[in-house]
Each structure stands twice: as C-alpha cells, then as structure tokens.
CSV table of C-alpha atoms in Angstrom, one decimal:
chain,number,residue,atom,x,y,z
A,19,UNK,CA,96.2,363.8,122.9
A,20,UNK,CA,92.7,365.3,122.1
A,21,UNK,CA,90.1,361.4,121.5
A,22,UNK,CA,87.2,363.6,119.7
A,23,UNK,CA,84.2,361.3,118.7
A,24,UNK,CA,80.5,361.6,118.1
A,25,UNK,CA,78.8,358.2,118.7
A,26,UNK,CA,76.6,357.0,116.2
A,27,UNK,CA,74.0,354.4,117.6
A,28,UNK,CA,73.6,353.6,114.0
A,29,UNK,CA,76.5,352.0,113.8
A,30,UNK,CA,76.9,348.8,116.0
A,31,UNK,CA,80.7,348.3,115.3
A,32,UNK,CA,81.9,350.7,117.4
A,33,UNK,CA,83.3,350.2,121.1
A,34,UNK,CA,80.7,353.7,122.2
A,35,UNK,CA,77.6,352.2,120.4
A,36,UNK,CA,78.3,349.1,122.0
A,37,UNK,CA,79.5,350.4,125.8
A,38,UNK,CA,76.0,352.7,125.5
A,39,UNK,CA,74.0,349.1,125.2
A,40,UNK,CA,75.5,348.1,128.1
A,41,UNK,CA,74.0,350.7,130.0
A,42,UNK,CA,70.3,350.9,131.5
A,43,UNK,CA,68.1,354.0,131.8
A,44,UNK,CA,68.2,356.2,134.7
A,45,UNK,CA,71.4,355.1,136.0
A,46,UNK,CA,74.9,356.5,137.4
A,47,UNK,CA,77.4,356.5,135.5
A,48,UNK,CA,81.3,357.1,135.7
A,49,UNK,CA,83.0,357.5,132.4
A,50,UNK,CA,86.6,357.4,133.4
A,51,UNK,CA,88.7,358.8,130.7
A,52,UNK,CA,85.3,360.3,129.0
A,53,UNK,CA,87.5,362.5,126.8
A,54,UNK,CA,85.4,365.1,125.4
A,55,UNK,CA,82.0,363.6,126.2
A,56,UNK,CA,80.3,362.1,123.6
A,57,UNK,CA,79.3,359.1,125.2
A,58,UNK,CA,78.1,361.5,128.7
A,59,UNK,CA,75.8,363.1,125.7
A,60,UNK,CA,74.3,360.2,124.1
A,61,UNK,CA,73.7,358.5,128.1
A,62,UNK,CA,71.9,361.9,129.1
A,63,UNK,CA,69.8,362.9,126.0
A,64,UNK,CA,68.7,359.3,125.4
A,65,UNK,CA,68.9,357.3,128.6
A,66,UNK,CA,68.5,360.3,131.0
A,67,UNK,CA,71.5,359.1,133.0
A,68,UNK,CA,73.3,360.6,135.6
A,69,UNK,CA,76.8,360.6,134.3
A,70,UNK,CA,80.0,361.6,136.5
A,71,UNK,CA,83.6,362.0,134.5
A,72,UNK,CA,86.9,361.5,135.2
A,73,UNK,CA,89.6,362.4,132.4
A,74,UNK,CA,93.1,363.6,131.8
A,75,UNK,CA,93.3,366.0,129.5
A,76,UNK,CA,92.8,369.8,130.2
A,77,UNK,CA,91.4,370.3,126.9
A,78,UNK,CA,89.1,367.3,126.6
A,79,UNK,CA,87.5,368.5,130.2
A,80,UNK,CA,86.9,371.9,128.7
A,81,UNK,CA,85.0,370.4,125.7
A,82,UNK,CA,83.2,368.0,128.2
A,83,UNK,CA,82.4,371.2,130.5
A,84,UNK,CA,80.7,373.0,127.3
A,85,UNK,CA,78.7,369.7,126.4
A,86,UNK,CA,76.6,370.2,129.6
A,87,UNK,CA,76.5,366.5,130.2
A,88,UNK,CA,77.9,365.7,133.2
A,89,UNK,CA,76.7,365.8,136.5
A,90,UNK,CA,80.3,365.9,137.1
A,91,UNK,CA,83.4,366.2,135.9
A,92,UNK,CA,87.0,366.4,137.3
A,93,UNK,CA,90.1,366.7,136.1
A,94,UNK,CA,92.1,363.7,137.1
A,95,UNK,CA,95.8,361.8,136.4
A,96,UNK,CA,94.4,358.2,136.9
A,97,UNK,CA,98.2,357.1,137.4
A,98,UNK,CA,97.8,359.1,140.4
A,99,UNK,CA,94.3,358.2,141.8
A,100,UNK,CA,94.5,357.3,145.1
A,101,UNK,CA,92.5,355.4,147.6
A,102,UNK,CA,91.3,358.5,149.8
A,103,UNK,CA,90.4,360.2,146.6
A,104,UNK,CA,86.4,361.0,145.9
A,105,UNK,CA,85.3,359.3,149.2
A,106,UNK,CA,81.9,360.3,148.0
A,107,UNK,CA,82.1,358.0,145.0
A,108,UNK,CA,82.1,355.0,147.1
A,109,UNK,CA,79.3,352.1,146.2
A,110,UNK,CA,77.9,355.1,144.4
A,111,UNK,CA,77.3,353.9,140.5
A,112,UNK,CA,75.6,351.4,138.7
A,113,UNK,CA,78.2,351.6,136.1
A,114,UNK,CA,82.0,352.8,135.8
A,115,UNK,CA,82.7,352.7,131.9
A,116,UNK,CA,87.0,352.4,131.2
A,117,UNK,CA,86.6,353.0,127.5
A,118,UNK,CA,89.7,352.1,125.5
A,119,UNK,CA,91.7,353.6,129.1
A,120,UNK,CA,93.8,350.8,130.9
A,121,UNK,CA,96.2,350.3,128.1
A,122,UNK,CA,97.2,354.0,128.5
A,123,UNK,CA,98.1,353.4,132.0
A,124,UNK,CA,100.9,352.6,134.0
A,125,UNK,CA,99.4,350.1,136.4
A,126,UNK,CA,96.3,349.3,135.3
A,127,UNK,CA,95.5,346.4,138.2
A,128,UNK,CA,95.9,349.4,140.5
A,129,UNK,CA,93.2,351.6,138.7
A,130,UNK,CA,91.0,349.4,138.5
A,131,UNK,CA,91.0,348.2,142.2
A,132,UNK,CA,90.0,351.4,143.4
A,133,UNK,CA,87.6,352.0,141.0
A,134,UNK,CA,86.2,348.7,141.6
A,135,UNK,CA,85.0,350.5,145.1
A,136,UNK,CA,83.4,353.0,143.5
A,137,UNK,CA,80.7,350.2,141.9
A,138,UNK,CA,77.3,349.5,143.8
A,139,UNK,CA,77.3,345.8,144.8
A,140,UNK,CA,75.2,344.9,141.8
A,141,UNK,CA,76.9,347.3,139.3
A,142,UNK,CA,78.5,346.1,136.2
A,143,UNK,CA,82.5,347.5,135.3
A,144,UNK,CA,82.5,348.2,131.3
A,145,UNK,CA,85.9,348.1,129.6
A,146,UNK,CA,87.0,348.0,126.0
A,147,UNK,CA,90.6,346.9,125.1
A,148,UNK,CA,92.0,347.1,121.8
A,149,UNK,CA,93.4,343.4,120.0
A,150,UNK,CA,97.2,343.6,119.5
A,151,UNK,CA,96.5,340.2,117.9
A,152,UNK,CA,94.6,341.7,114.8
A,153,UNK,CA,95.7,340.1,111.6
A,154,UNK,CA,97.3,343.7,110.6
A,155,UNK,CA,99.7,343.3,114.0
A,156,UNK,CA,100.1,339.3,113.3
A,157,UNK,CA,101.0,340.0,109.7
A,158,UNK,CA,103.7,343.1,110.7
A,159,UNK,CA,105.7,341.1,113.0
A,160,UNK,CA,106.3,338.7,110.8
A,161,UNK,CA,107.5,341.1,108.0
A,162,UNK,CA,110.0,342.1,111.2
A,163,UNK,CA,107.6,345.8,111.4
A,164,UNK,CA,106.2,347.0,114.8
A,165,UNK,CA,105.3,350.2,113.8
A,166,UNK,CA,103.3,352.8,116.3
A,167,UNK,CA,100.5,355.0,114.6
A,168,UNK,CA,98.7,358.0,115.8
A,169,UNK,CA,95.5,355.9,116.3
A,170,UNK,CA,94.3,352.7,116.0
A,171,UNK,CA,95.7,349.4,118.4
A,172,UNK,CA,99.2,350.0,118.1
A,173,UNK,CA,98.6,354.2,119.1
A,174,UNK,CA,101.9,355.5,120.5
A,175,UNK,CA,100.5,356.1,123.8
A,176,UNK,CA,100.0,352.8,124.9
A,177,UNK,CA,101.5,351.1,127.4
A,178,UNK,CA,100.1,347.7,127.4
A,179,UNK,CA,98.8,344.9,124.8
A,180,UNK,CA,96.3,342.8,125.0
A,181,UNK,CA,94.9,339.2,123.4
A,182,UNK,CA,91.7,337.9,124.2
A,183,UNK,CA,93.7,335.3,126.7
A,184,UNK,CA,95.3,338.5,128.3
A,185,UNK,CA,92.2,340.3,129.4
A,186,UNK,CA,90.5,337.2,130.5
A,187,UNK,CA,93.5,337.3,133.0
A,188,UNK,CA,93.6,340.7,133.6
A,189,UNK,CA,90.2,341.1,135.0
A,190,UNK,CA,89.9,337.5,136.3
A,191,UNK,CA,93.1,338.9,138.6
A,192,UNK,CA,90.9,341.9,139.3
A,193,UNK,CA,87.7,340.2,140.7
A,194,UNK,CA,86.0,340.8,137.9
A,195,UNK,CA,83.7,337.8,136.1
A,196,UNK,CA,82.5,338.9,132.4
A,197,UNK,CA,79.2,338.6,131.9
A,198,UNK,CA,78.6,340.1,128.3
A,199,UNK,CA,81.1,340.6,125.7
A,200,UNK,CA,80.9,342.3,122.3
A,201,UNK,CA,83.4,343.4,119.8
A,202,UNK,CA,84.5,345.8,116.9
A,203,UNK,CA,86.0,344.7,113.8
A,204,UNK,CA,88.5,346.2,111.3
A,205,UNK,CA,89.4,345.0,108.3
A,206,UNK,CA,92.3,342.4,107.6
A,207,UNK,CA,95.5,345.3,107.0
A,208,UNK,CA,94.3,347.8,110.2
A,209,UNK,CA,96.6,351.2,110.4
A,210,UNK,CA,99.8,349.2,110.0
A,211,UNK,CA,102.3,349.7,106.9
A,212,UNK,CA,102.3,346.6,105.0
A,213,UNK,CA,99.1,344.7,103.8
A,214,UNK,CA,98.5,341.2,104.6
A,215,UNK,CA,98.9,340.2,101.2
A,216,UNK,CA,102.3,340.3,101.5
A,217,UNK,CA,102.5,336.8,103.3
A,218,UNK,CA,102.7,333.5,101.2
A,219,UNK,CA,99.0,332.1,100.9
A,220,UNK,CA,99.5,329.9,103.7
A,221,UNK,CA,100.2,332.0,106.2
A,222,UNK,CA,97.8,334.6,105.2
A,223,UNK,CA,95.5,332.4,105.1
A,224,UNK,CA,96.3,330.6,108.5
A,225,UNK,CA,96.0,334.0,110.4
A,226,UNK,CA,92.7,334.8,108.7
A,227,UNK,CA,91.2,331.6,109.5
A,228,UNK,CA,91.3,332.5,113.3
A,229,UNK,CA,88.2,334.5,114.3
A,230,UNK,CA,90.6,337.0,116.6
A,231,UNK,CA,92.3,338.1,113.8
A,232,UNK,CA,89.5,340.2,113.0
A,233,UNK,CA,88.8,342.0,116.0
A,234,UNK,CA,90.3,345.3,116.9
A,235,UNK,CA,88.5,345.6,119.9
A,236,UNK,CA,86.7,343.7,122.5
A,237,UNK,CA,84.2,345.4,124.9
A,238,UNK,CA,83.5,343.8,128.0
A,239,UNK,CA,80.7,343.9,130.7
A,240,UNK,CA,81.7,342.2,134.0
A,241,UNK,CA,80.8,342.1,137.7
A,242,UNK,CA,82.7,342.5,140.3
A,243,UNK,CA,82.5,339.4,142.6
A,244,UNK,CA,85.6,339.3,145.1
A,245,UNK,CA,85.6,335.3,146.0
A,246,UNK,CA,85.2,332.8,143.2
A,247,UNK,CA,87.2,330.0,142.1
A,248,UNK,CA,88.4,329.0,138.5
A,249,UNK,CA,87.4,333.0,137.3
A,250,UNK,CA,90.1,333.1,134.8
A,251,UNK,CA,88.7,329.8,132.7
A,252,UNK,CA,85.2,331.3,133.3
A,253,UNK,CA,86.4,334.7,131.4
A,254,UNK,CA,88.3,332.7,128.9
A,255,UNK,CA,85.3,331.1,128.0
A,256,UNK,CA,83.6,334.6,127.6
A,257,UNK,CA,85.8,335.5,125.2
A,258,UNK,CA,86.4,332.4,123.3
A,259,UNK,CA,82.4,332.4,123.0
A,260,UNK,CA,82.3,335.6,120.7
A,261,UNK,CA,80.6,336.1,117.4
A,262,UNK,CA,81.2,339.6,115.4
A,263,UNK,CA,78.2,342.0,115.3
A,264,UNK,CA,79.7,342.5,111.4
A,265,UNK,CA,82.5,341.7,109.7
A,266,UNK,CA,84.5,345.0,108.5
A,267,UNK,CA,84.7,346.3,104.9
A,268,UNK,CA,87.6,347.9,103.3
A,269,UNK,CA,85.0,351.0,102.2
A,270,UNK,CA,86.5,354.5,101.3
A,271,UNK,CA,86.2,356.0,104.7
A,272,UNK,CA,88.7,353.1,106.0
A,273,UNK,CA,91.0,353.6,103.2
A,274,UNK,CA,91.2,357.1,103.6
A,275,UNK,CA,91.6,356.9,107.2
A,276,UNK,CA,94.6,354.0,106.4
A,277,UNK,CA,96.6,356.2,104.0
A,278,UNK,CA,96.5,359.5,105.8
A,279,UNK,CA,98.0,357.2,109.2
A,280,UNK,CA,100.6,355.3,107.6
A,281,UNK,CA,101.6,357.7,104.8
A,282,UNK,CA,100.7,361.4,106.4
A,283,UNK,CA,100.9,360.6,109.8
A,284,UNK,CA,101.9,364.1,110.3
A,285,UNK,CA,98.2,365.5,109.0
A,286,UNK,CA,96.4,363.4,112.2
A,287,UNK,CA,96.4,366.4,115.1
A,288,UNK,CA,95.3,369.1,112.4
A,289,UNK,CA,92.6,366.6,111.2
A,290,UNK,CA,91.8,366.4,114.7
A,291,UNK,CA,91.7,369.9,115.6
A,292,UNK,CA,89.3,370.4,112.5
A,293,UNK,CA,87.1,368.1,113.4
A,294,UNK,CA,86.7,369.7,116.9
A,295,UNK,CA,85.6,373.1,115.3
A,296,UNK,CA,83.2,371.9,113.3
C-alpha cells in the first residue's frame, strides 16, 4: 500500500510534525519505512540533515528516489532484515525514525534489536504507534464491531495493537528508556462504523473521561540504554505523564475523510493515487 503525505509543520497534531521536532540540525538520519519521503524532504530542506531510507514498497522508493532527499535509500523487507545486513550502518546515526512501522511487522522485538545497533551511543530511537484504545475502538467492541479500515488505527495491515501500557513494555523489553513523548489526537468516533453516541450516557461518558481515549497516536523519543533496572515502570510513567498538544475537532476535512472510509471504502486507493499526481 502506497502511505503518501506532505508534512505540514503547521500543524502540531500530526505524528511527522511531531517526529521532525525530535530531530536536531545537521544530523543522520534513518527513516525506516520512509514511504515516499516526505519527512526525508522536510529533514533536508529545513534541518539540512543527512537522511538514509529504508522502505518496502517498490513504488514508495521510486517516489522517494525522485524527491532527491536521501542520501540513501534501499529497498528493504524489514521482516527479513538481518543482522549482517548494512554493516556500514553500524553506530552510524544520531537518529533511526520507525514511523507508524512496528505494528506492520511480524516480529517487531526482532527489528528493532538490529536497528537498535545501527544508533550512535547517544542517539535517540523515534517511534510512533497508533492507540487501539481510542474511544472509536473502545466504543466498537462493545457494540460487538471490530471492523478493519483502509487507514486509520485499525488499518488492515496491521499486525499488532497497542495501549499506552503495551509500548511502555514493548520498548522497556527492547532496552529502550523514553525520554520525550508526544501525541496525536482524533476525535471521539475515529474511522470506525458506529459513533460513540450510541452507548448509554454512562458508558460514553466513562470512556471519554479517560485522557487515552483521545489519542490515536503516541510518538515516542527514547534511548537506548542496555542495563537498567525497573525500565518498564519508568516508560509507564512516560506515558501516563502525557498532555495533548490539542484536542481534535470533528471539522469537515475529518468528516469527509470518516464517511469516504466507512461508507466508500472502495474510493481510498484511487483517492490515493490522485493525490500522488498532483
């Protein structure tokens, strides 16, 4: 699947805005699963980075080729990354940026412990997961829906879900101690079919209360730091302590966006290939 996106620096809730902040000037930088390179773009026009790509797609590669962004881009199956590949790559970067990329994957623990080794010793790992504990997903499973969507947290291509209690263990497993977090919100009904409104008062109410239930993704900074005890309460901590940038508004671009993916699903790959000609 094509992932074409401009990013706007404008807008602070959204995951590449916020990775892009995470980032200093002058720095190397791996974008693994860079799709078509619009965050390569915005890291080399702005912050005259040195950015290196790894992606999936044929396509997306092609696009990132034509961008002329990259320092360096190869095409690359990260289920099949292995230790012996890109010896060159080793302590190389002072940032590897896994943007919306380990829930795609079959075993992410194994990705991310060989790109771990690509990190200088005081580089920072940047990751973005999406929030399968969004009031949209919360509200769903309790109408007894679980419904897949082209886009958005529950996109039929991934393999893995995550709460905020989930990726404090997955990276505290990993080595890795957070050290910033941000996040993106969406409003209260996300991409999924029924609305929240749905529920009695009480309920609805009970899942809007929590702060989580607003988040669709959370965008994490971290260092890699191989022996440390109690990591996993430390990263909890992290991402208990969060506060949303903004909360998210049901505007017409939203709604748009919500009716063409639960009700013309169909129209989302020619939208996309649209959008790429432009």
């Amino acid at each position: 699947m094509l992932y074409y996106k401009k990013v706007n620096l404008n807008n602070k809730n959204d995951s590449l805005t916020q990775i892009y902040h995470f980032i200093g000037a002058g720095s190397t930088v791996l974008d693994v699963g860079c799709a078509s390179g619009a965050l390569a773009k915005a890291l080399k026009q702005k912050k005259n980075c040195a950015v290196y790509g790894l992606e999936g797609n044929t396509q997306n590669v092609n696009l990132a080729l034509n961008s002329d962004c990259f320092a360096e881009i190869n095409l690359q199956d990260l289920n099949q990354l292995r230790d012996s590949d890109y010896p060159d790559y080793q302590a190389k970067f002072d940032h590897i940026v896994c943007g919306d990329v380990l829930e795609h994957l079959y075993e992410p623990d194994i990705v991310l412990a060989k790109l771990t080794s690509y990190l200088k010793p005081a580089g920072t790992m940047i990751i973005s997961l999406p929030n399968v504990a969004h009031a949209s997903i919360k509200a769903n499973l309790l109408m007894d829906d679980f419904s897949y969507t082209p886009l958005g947290i529950l996109d039929r291509t991934h393999l893995h879900f995550y709460t905020y209690r989930g990726i404090a263990r997955l990276l505290a497993d990993n080595g890795l101690d957070i050290v910033g977090v941000s996040v993106v919100t969406m409003p209260e009904d996300g991409y999924q079919p029924s609305p929240v409104a749905k529920l009695p008062p009480a309920v609805r109410q009970f899942i809007l209360d929590d702060i989580h239930s607003h988040i669709m993704q959370y965008v994490m900074c971290c260092r890699f730091v191989p022996q440390r005890r109690n990591r996993y309460s430390a990263n909890l901590r992290a991402m208990k302590n969060i506060t949303p940038i903004t909360a998210a508004e049901k505007d017409f671009a939203f709604l748009l966006k919500r009716f063409i993916i639960t009700k013309l699903a169909g129209l989302c790959p020619v939208l996309e290939k649209l959008r790429i000609r432009r």
